[in-house]
Amino acid sequence: MTTDAHRVVRPSILYFGTPVVLLTTENDDGTFNLAPISSAWALGQHIVLGLGSESQTARSLAARSELVINVASPELWEQVECLAPLTGANPVPESKQAVYRYEPDKCAASGLTPADSHIVKPQRVAECALQ
């Protein structure tokens, strides 16, 4: 008796997880926003980012194109989880109010250390070995 372990599936969406990156952008007031995202892909010499249109990160990037992509190692999972319910948007958009709360200093809230960048204005995350 043989069994066929192969099974064809046709999901409505198929998402392969990627490592979480922490995006650092500059806010209108000169402070910095830190946002975890799992929608980042490298295509040749380009990075494609998947951002929500109501996010503080998207608004900051529309105004100022500089950012730092900090690649978080698995050891930083607790800090990344601390960032998950936080937003730099004040006031919090109505569509996010059930899940998110405003936090002006996400580095301090998550226990991560900001570090000056060498080429762009937004800060790096010192604990991330790759930026």
Short mmCIF file of C-alpha atoms in Angstrom, two decimals:
data_model
loop_
_atom_site.label_atom_id
_atom_site.label_comp_id
_atom_site.label_asym_id
_atom_site.label_seq_id
_atom_site.Cartn_x
_atom_site.Cartn_y
_atom_site.Cartn_z
CA MET A 1 0.00 0.00 0.00
CA THR A 2 1.41 3.42 -0.96
CA THR A 3 0.38 6.74 0.40
CA ASP A 4 0.69 9.98 -1.43
CA ALA A 5 1.98 12.62 1.01
CA HIS A 6 1.67 15.30 -1.64
CA ARG A 7 -1.36 17.55 -1.29
CA VAL A 8 -2.27 20.50 -3.51
CA VAL A 9 -3.54 23.56 -1.65
CA ARG A 10 -4.89 26.79 -3.06
CA PRO A 11 -4.93 29.31 -0.22
CA SER A 12 -6.48 32.72 -0.81
CA ILE A 13 -3.20 34.21 0.42
CA LEU A 14 0.18 32.65 0.98
CA TYR A 15 2.62 34.53 3.16
CA PHE A 16 6.14 33.34 3.81
CA GLY A 17 7.44 35.06 6.92
CA THR A 18 10.60 37.09 6.67
CA PRO A 19 12.84 38.26 9.48
CA VAL A 20 11.47 41.25 11.34
CA VAL A 21 13.17 44.51 10.55
CA LEU A 22 12.95 47.62 12.67
CA LEU A 23 12.51 50.75 10.59
CA THR A 24 13.76 54.02 11.99
CA THR A 25 12.33 57.20 10.47
CA GLU A 26 12.31 60.87 11.43
CA ASN A 27 9.09 62.43 12.72
CA ASP A 28 7.96 65.98 11.84
CA ASP A 29 9.30 67.28 15.17
CA GLY A 30 12.82 65.84 14.64
CA THR A 31 12.34 62.86 16.97
CA PHE A 32 12.64 59.32 15.64
CA ASN A 33 10.08 56.57 15.21
CA LEU A 34 10.93 52.87 15.47
CA ALA A 35 8.57 50.39 13.83
CA PRO A 36 8.77 46.59 13.53
CA ILE A 37 7.70 45.19 10.17
CA SER A 38 7.81 41.70 8.73
CA SER A 39 7.10 42.76 5.16
CA ALA A 40 10.54 43.50 3.75
CA TRP A 41 12.13 41.85 0.73
CA ALA A 42 15.46 42.33 -0.98
CA LEU A 43 15.17 42.39 -4.76
CA GLY A 44 18.61 42.92 -6.20
CA GLN A 45 19.88 46.28 -4.92
CA HIS A 46 16.41 47.35 -3.75
CA ILE A 47 14.44 46.71 -0.57
CA VAL A 48 10.66 46.47 -0.87
CA LEU A 49 8.73 47.43 2.26
CA GLY A 50 5.10 46.63 3.01
CA LEU A 51 3.65 49.38 5.20
CA GLY A 52 0.16 50.30 6.29
CA SER A 53 -0.93 53.60 4.76
CA GLU A 54 -2.06 54.99 8.13
CA SER A 55 1.22 54.22 9.88
CA GLN A 56 3.49 56.90 11.30
CA THR A 57 6.31 55.30 9.31
CA ALA A 58 4.46 55.77 6.01
CA ARG A 59 3.67 59.40 6.86
CA SER A 60 7.29 60.08 7.85
CA LEU A 61 8.63 58.49 4.66
CA ALA A 62 6.25 60.54 2.53
CA ALA A 63 7.73 63.70 4.08
CA ARG A 64 11.37 62.58 4.37
CA SER A 65 12.79 59.65 2.43
CA GLU A 66 15.62 58.72 4.80
CA LEU A 67 15.30 55.61 6.95
CA VAL A 68 17.36 52.90 8.59
CA ILE A 69 16.47 49.25 8.16
CA ASN A 70 17.69 47.48 11.31
CA VAL A 71 17.67 43.68 11.02
CA ALA A 72 16.61 42.20 14.35
CA SER A 73 18.20 38.91 15.41
CA PRO A 74 16.08 36.19 17.03
CA GLU A 75 17.58 37.12 20.40
CA LEU A 76 15.73 40.45 20.23
CA TRP A 77 12.28 38.85 20.10
CA GLU A 78 11.20 40.24 23.47
CA GLN A 79 12.09 43.80 22.48
CA VAL A 80 10.32 43.38 19.14
CA GLU A 81 7.22 42.07 20.93
CA CYS A 82 7.26 45.14 23.18
CA LEU A 83 7.09 47.31 20.05
CA ALA A 84 4.18 45.44 18.48
CA PRO A 85 1.30 47.31 20.24
CA LEU A 86 2.95 50.75 20.03
CA THR A 87 2.47 53.51 17.48
CA GLY A 88 4.24 56.79 16.96
CA ALA A 89 1.05 58.33 15.56
CA ASN A 90 -0.54 60.89 17.87
CA PRO A 91 -3.46 60.84 17.92
CA VAL A 92 -3.76 57.11 17.30
CA PRO A 93 -5.80 56.58 14.10
CA GLU A 94 -9.32 55.41 14.87
CA SER A 95 -8.75 52.15 12.97
CA LYS A 96 -5.81 51.33 15.30
CA GLN A 97 -7.21 52.41 18.66
CA ALA A 98 -8.38 48.93 19.70
CA VAL A 99 -4.87 47.47 19.40
CA TYR A 100 -2.28 50.26 19.53
CA ARG A 101 -1.27 52.92 22.02
CA TYR A 102 0.82 56.01 21.39
CA GLU A 103 4.43 55.85 22.55
CA PRO A 104 6.77 58.75 21.73
CA ASP A 105 9.99 56.90 22.74
CA LYS A 106 9.78 53.36 21.43
CA CYS A 107 13.47 52.64 22.04
CA ALA A 108 13.08 53.31 25.76
CA ALA A 109 9.76 51.44 25.89
CA SER A 110 11.31 48.33 24.32
CA GLY A 111 14.71 48.44 25.97
CA LEU A 112 16.59 49.10 22.74
CA THR A 113 19.45 51.57 22.39
CA PRO A 114 19.43 54.33 19.77
CA ALA A 115 22.74 55.08 18.04
CA ASP A 116 23.66 57.84 15.63
CA SER A 117 23.78 56.92 11.96
CA HIS A 118 26.73 57.71 9.72
CA ILE A 119 24.98 58.55 6.44
CA VAL A 120 21.30 59.35 7.18
CA LYS A 121 19.59 61.33 9.93
CA PRO A 122 17.37 58.61 11.51
CA GLN A 123 19.08 56.70 14.28
CA ARG A 124 20.17 53.07 14.20
CA VAL A 125 19.36 50.40 16.78
CA ALA A 126 22.64 49.54 18.52
CA GLU A 127 21.58 45.95 19.30
CA CYS A 128 21.09 45.15 15.60
CA ALA A 129 24.31 43.93 13.96
CA LEU A 130 23.04 44.70 10.44
CA GLN A 131 21.62 48.05 9.33
#
